[in-house]
Amino acid sequence: MPTGAYPDARIGVAGLSLRYQVGAALAVAVVAVAALVHLGMVFLHVAPSNTVTKQHGKAIDEWIYPEFEQNWKLFAPNPLQQNIEVQVRADVRTADGTTRTTGWYDLSAEDGAAIDGNLLPSHTEQNELRRAWDFLTATHDNANRPIGLRGTLAETYLRRIVVLRLGRDDAAGGQGGVIQRVQIRSRTTNVPPPEWSDEQVSTTPQYRLLPWWPVPADEAAGGVR
């Protein structure tokens, strides 16, 4: 029936009873507050260090990680302009008792291939390997020696990730093959500047080679998940 037939008829929220109007107003207020809090947390996360972030840094990190992680900073003087690939090779004991060394597996390229064209890539594919490498470089000196217990933990974490990835790629060569040790390296390449820029950068890859790490028997047998 045409609305004009009832000149006093109300539509939308105004047509609700007072109780439902109050409920709708509260719902809108909650959503608005949550949005403002989230925007504030993200801003503080990417902002330069300040009094608020120093006092409440833990609360900010708990809100941001892992779902809302931001890999950039406001007012960054030198944004990241490099591609960093994490690669691994392994010494494998074969079923006949001989040992062979595999070629290099580009684990970062595997993650990139899994993400490319995927509308809902997993957090693991996007961040697990990258964060593990960042953790290791932050806890090791220039000679690749661990700094304190966190450095040792970073080695264990990264080693377990690459061993699981090698298992997924069947690097051991099927039945009877066992991964005995692994070696990891990074391949860093500068992103070429745009055509209109006068900046000159080298595009020659730079490698950081870590020492060989022995793989415990339980990890080699797939016992760690």
mmCIF file of C-alpha atoms in Angstrom:
data_model
loop_
_atom_site.group_PDB
_atom_site.id
_atom_site.type_symbol
_atom_site.label_atom_id
_atom_site.label_comp_id
_atom_site.label_asym_id
_atom_site.label_seq_id
_atom_site.Cartn_x
_atom_site.Cartn_y
_atom_site.Cartn_z
ATOM 1 C CA MET A 1 0.000 0.000 0.000
ATOM 2 C CA PRO A 2 1.439 3.463 -0.832
ATOM 3 C CA THR A 3 3.191 5.148 2.075
ATOM 4 C CA GLY A 4 1.199 8.302 1.430
ATOM 5 C CA ALA A 5 -1.924 6.549 2.659
ATOM 6 C CA TYR A 6 -0.535 6.881 6.174
ATOM 7 C CA PRO A 7 1.053 10.321 6.494
ATOM 8 C CA ASP A 8 2.302 9.599 10.024
ATOM 9 C CA ALA A 9 3.976 6.249 9.155
ATOM 10 C CA ARG A 10 7.673 6.120 10.034
ATOM 11 C CA ILE A 11 10.307 4.253 8.056
ATOM 12 C CA GLY A 12 13.823 2.987 8.884
ATOM 13 C CA VAL A 13 15.113 3.159 12.452
ATOM 14 C CA ALA A 14 12.463 5.734 13.280
ATOM 15 C CA GLY A 15 9.849 3.063 12.680
ATOM 16 C CA LEU A 16 11.255 0.852 15.435
ATOM 17 C CA SER A 17 10.078 0.824 18.978
ATOM 18 C CA LEU A 18 12.101 2.787 21.529
ATOM 19 C CA ARG A 19 13.761 -0.384 22.849
ATOM 20 C CA TYR A 20 15.015 -1.386 19.401
ATOM 21 C CA GLN A 21 16.084 2.164 18.622
ATOM 22 C CA VAL A 22 18.240 2.144 21.740
ATOM 23 C CA GLY A 23 19.682 -1.261 20.761
ATOM 24 C CA ALA A 24 20.511 -0.047 17.253
ATOM 25 C CA ALA A 25 22.157 3.090 18.626
ATOM 26 C CA LEU A 26 24.282 1.013 21.012
ATOM 27 C CA ALA A 27 25.345 -1.342 18.196
ATOM 28 C CA VAL A 28 26.393 1.589 16.010
ATOM 29 C CA ALA A 29 28.295 3.117 18.935
ATOM 30 C CA VAL A 30 30.147 -0.150 19.640
ATOM 31 C CA VAL A 31 31.153 -0.527 15.984
ATOM 32 C CA ALA A 32 32.304 3.102 15.845
ATOM 33 C CA VAL A 33 34.384 2.754 19.023
ATOM 34 C CA ALA A 34 35.937 -0.510 17.801
ATOM 35 C CA ALA A 35 36.832 1.107 14.467
ATOM 36 C CA LEU A 36 38.401 4.110 16.189
ATOM 37 C CA VAL A 37 40.380 1.888 18.565
ATOM 38 C CA HIS A 38 41.635 -0.242 15.670
ATOM 39 C CA LEU A 39 42.688 2.784 13.625
ATOM 40 C CA GLY A 40 44.443 4.203 16.676
ATOM 41 C CA MET A 41 46.304 0.950 17.341
ATOM 42 C CA VAL A 42 47.422 0.668 13.712
ATOM 43 C CA PHE A 43 48.570 4.286 13.707
ATOM 44 C CA LEU A 44 50.609 3.787 16.888
ATOM 45 C CA HIS A 45 52.071 0.564 15.492
ATOM 46 C CA VAL A 46 53.407 2.212 12.340
ATOM 47 C CA ALA A 47 54.282 5.562 13.952
ATOM 48 C CA PRO A 48 57.822 6.376 15.106
ATOM 49 C CA SER A 49 58.663 5.507 18.705
ATOM 50 C CA ASN A 50 56.957 7.871 21.136
ATOM 51 C CA THR A 51 55.837 8.090 24.761
ATOM 52 C CA VAL A 52 52.609 6.147 24.171
ATOM 53 C CA THR A 53 54.271 3.281 22.302
ATOM 54 C CA LYS A 54 56.999 3.026 24.919
ATOM 55 C CA GLN A 55 54.461 2.729 27.748
ATOM 56 C CA HIS A 56 51.873 0.581 25.973
ATOM 57 C CA GLY A 57 53.935 -1.230 23.336
ATOM 58 C CA LYS A 58 52.954 -4.696 24.578
ATOM 59 C CA ALA A 59 49.225 -3.934 24.392
ATOM 60 C CA ILE A 60 49.640 -2.504 20.881
ATOM 61 C CA ASP A 61 51.558 -5.579 19.695
ATOM 62 C CA GLU A 62 48.952 -7.926 21.174
ATOM 63 C CA TRP A 63 46.239 -6.083 19.235
ATOM 64 C CA ILE A 64 48.168 -5.995 15.943
ATOM 65 C CA TYR A 65 49.796 -9.425 15.740
ATOM 66 C CA PRO A 66 49.280 -11.581 13.844
ATOM 67 C CA GLU A 67 46.129 -10.632 11.935
ATOM 68 C CA PHE A 68 46.781 -6.902 11.435
ATOM 69 C CA GLU A 69 50.544 -6.853 10.945
ATOM 70 C CA GLN A 70 51.867 -3.861 8.970
ATOM 71 C CA ASN A 71 55.228 -4.167 7.233
ATOM 72 C CA TRP A 72 55.809 -0.443 6.914
ATOM 73 C CA LYS A 73 56.461 2.602 9.084
ATOM 74 C CA LEU A 74 55.323 6.196 8.904
ATOM 75 C CA PHE A 75 58.066 8.646 7.977
ATOM 76 C CA ALA A 76 60.502 5.802 7.189
ATOM 77 C CA PRO A 77 63.736 7.501 6.014
ATOM 78 C CA ASN A 78 64.678 4.535 3.789
ATOM 79 C CA PRO A 79 61.829 2.122 2.973
ATOM 80 C CA LEU A 80 62.742 -1.455 2.137
ATOM 81 C CA GLN A 81 63.827 -1.612 -1.508
ATOM 82 C CA GLN A 82 65.160 -5.143 -1.683
ATOM 83 C CA ASN A 83 63.913 -8.593 -2.527
ATOM 84 C CA ILE A 84 65.145 -11.163 -0.014
ATOM 85 C CA GLU A 85 64.849 -14.848 -0.863
ATOM 86 C CA VAL A 86 65.532 -17.631 1.635
ATOM 87 C CA GLN A 87 67.036 -20.751 0.111
ATOM 88 C CA VAL A 88 68.153 -24.098 1.581
ATOM 89 C CA ARG A 89 70.049 -27.206 0.584
ATOM 90 C CA ALA A 90 70.593 -30.448 2.462
ATOM 91 C CA ASP A 91 72.965 -33.343 2.920
ATOM 92 C CA VAL A 92 70.936 -36.520 2.523
ATOM 93 C CA ARG A 93 71.905 -40.054 3.518
ATOM 94 C CA THR A 94 70.397 -42.340 0.912
ATOM 95 C CA ALA A 95 69.027 -45.843 1.412
ATOM 96 C CA ASP A 96 72.316 -47.428 0.277
ATOM 97 C CA GLY A 97 74.298 -45.480 2.884
ATOM 98 C CA THR A 98 75.886 -42.905 0.601
ATOM 99 C CA THR A 99 75.554 -39.155 1.100
ATOM 100 C CA ARG A 100 74.515 -36.596 -1.469
ATOM 101 C CA THR A 101 73.993 -32.846 -1.390
ATOM 102 C CA THR A 102 70.805 -31.482 -2.913
ATOM 103 C CA GLY A 103 70.550 -28.381 -5.026
ATOM 104 C CA TRP A 104 69.257 -25.114 -3.586
ATOM 105 C CA TYR A 105 65.520 -24.966 -2.873
ATOM 106 C CA ASP A 106 64.122 -21.427 -3.140
ATOM 107 C CA LEU A 107 61.562 -21.507 -0.334
ATOM 108 C CA SER A 108 60.601 -17.849 -0.787
ATOM 109 C CA ALA A 109 59.788 -18.516 -4.447
ATOM 110 C CA GLU A 110 57.588 -21.441 -3.380
ATOM 111 C CA ASP A 111 55.674 -19.136 -1.016
ATOM 112 C CA GLY A 112 55.378 -16.521 -3.748
ATOM 113 C CA ALA A 113 53.955 -19.075 -6.172
ATOM 114 C CA ALA A 114 51.409 -20.190 -3.542
ATOM 115 C CA ILE A 115 50.322 -16.570 -2.933
ATOM 116 C CA ASP A 116 50.219 -15.447 -6.570
ATOM 117 C CA GLY A 117 46.618 -15.400 -7.742
ATOM 118 C CA ASN A 118 45.332 -16.640 -4.387
ATOM 119 C CA LEU A 119 42.540 -14.426 -3.076
ATOM 120 C CA LEU A 120 42.926 -15.823 0.461
ATOM 121 C CA PRO A 121 46.592 -16.747 0.996
ATOM 122 C CA SER A 122 47.418 -18.239 4.367
ATOM 123 C CA HIS A 123 49.324 -16.353 7.038
ATOM 124 C CA THR A 124 51.923 -19.139 6.932
ATOM 125 C CA GLU A 125 52.608 -18.636 3.226
ATOM 126 C CA GLN A 126 52.855 -14.881 3.650
ATOM 127 C CA ASN A 127 54.851 -14.514 6.828
ATOM 128 C CA GLU A 128 56.199 -17.694 8.458
ATOM 129 C CA LEU A 129 59.475 -17.968 6.538
ATOM 130 C CA ARG A 130 60.028 -14.210 6.256
ATOM 131 C CA ARG A 131 59.494 -13.623 9.965
ATOM 132 C CA ALA A 132 61.727 -16.564 10.881
ATOM 133 C CA TRP A 133 64.548 -15.125 8.762
ATOM 134 C CA ASP A 134 64.067 -11.657 10.261
ATOM 135 C CA PHE A 135 64.170 -13.226 13.733
ATOM 136 C CA LEU A 136 67.437 -14.969 12.932
ATOM 137 C CA THR A 137 69.189 -11.931 11.444
ATOM 138 C CA ALA A 138 68.137 -9.823 14.441
ATOM 139 C CA THR A 139 69.671 -12.304 16.891
ATOM 140 C CA HIS A 140 72.958 -13.098 15.090
ATOM 141 C CA ASP A 141 76.112 -11.071 14.531
ATOM 142 C CA ASN A 142 77.829 -10.466 11.195
ATOM 143 C CA ALA A 143 79.714 -13.744 11.569
ATOM 144 C CA ASN A 144 76.381 -15.620 11.851
ATOM 145 C CA ARG A 145 76.962 -16.428 15.507
ATOM 146 C CA PRO A 146 73.896 -16.479 17.793
ATOM 147 C CA ILE A 147 73.580 -13.688 20.336
ATOM 148 C CA GLY A 148 72.278 -15.225 23.566
ATOM 149 C CA LEU A 149 69.452 -17.704 23.987
ATOM 150 C CA ARG A 150 67.196 -15.919 21.506
ATOM 151 C CA GLY A 151 69.777 -16.528 18.796
ATOM 152 C CA THR A 152 69.793 -20.256 19.545
ATOM 153 C CA LEU A 153 65.996 -20.281 19.572
ATOM 154 C CA ALA A 154 65.944 -18.503 16.200
ATOM 155 C CA GLU A 155 68.212 -21.175 14.713
ATOM 156 C CA THR A 156 66.001 -23.976 16.011
ATOM 157 C CA TYR A 157 62.844 -22.286 14.726
ATOM 158 C CA LEU A 158 64.237 -21.633 11.239
ATOM 159 C CA ARG A 159 65.789 -25.101 11.004
ATOM 160 C CA ARG A 160 62.479 -26.782 11.805
ATOM 161 C CA ILE A 161 60.680 -24.700 9.185
ATOM 162 C CA VAL A 162 63.132 -25.552 6.403
ATOM 163 C CA VAL A 163 63.237 -29.253 7.331
ATOM 164 C CA LEU A 164 59.440 -29.405 7.127
ATOM 165 C CA ARG A 165 59.543 -27.620 3.767
ATOM 166 C CA LEU A 166 62.227 -30.015 2.473
ATOM 167 C CA GLY A 167 60.075 -32.923 3.591
ATOM 168 C CA ARG A 168 57.153 -31.473 1.668
ATOM 169 C CA ASP A 169 59.392 -31.204 -1.411
ATOM 170 C CA ASP A 170 60.650 -34.793 -0.909
ATOM 171 C CA ALA A 171 64.265 -33.612 -0.811
ATOM 172 C CA ALA A 172 65.310 -36.869 0.878
ATOM 173 C CA GLY A 173 64.411 -38.757 -2.276
ATOM 174 C CA GLY A 174 61.705 -41.084 -1.082
ATOM 175 C CA GLN A 175 61.842 -44.198 1.086
ATOM 176 C CA GLY A 176 65.082 -44.648 2.992
ATOM 177 C CA GLY A 177 66.483 -41.160 2.486
ATOM 178 C CA VAL A 178 67.234 -39.104 5.608
ATOM 179 C CA ILE A 179 68.163 -35.424 5.876
ATOM 180 C CA GLN A 180 71.309 -35.199 8.014
ATOM 181 C CA ARG A 181 72.075 -31.486 7.909
ATOM 182 C CA VAL A 182 70.913 -28.304 6.201
ATOM 183 C CA GLN A 183 72.492 -25.075 5.039
ATOM 184 C CA ILE A 184 70.521 -21.872 4.566
ATOM 185 C CA ARG A 185 71.367 -18.741 2.644
ATOM 186 C CA SER A 186 69.647 -15.513 1.686
ATOM 187 C CA ARG A 187 69.762 -13.948 -1.748
ATOM 188 C CA THR A 188 69.255 -10.186 -1.626
ATOM 189 C CA THR A 189 68.642 -8.158 -4.776
ATOM 190 C CA ASN A 190 68.014 -4.432 -4.973
ATOM 191 C CA VAL A 191 64.763 -3.387 -6.626
ATOM 192 C CA PRO A 192 65.647 -1.437 -9.810
ATOM 193 C CA PRO A 193 64.621 2.241 -9.663
ATOM 194 C CA PRO A 194 61.859 3.460 -11.992
ATOM 195 C CA GLU A 195 62.784 4.581 -15.495
ATOM 196 C CA TRP A 196 62.278 8.251 -14.664
ATOM 197 C CA SER A 197 64.720 8.126 -11.733
ATOM 198 C CA ASP A 198 68.396 9.069 -11.971
ATOM 199 C CA GLU A 199 69.260 6.746 -9.088
ATOM 200 C CA GLN A 200 71.854 4.087 -9.847
ATOM 201 C CA VAL A 201 71.802 0.830 -7.874
ATOM 202 C CA SER A 202 73.516 -2.494 -8.325
ATOM 203 C CA THR A 203 71.230 -5.387 -9.190
ATOM 204 C CA THR A 204 73.919 -7.998 -8.523
ATOM 205 C CA PRO A 205 72.589 -10.464 -5.925
ATOM 206 C CA GLN A 206 74.256 -10.511 -2.512
ATOM 207 C CA TYR A 207 74.351 -13.761 -0.544
ATOM 208 C CA ARG A 208 74.472 -14.437 3.184
ATOM 209 C CA LEU A 209 75.521 -18.031 3.770
ATOM 210 C CA LEU A 210 74.891 -19.677 7.128
ATOM 211 C CA PRO A 211 76.937 -22.635 8.394
ATOM 212 C CA TRP A 212 75.713 -26.209 8.074
ATOM 213 C CA TRP A 213 73.326 -27.218 10.852
ATOM 214 C CA PRO A 214 72.903 -30.881 11.867
ATOM 215 C CA VAL A 215 69.296 -32.075 11.903
ATOM 216 C CA PRO A 216 68.175 -34.036 15.007
ATOM 217 C CA ALA A 217 66.833 -37.505 14.294
ATOM 218 C CA ASP A 218 63.266 -36.663 15.397
ATOM 219 C CA GLU A 219 63.081 -33.721 13.005
ATOM 220 C CA ALA A 220 64.594 -35.704 10.134
ATOM 221 C CA ALA A 221 61.986 -38.432 10.690
ATOM 222 C CA GLY A 222 59.146 -35.905 10.540
ATOM 223 C CA GLY A 223 58.440 -35.973 14.257
ATOM 224 C CA VAL A 224 58.253 -32.192 14.616
ATOM 225 C CA ARG A 225 55.145 -30.376 13.330
#
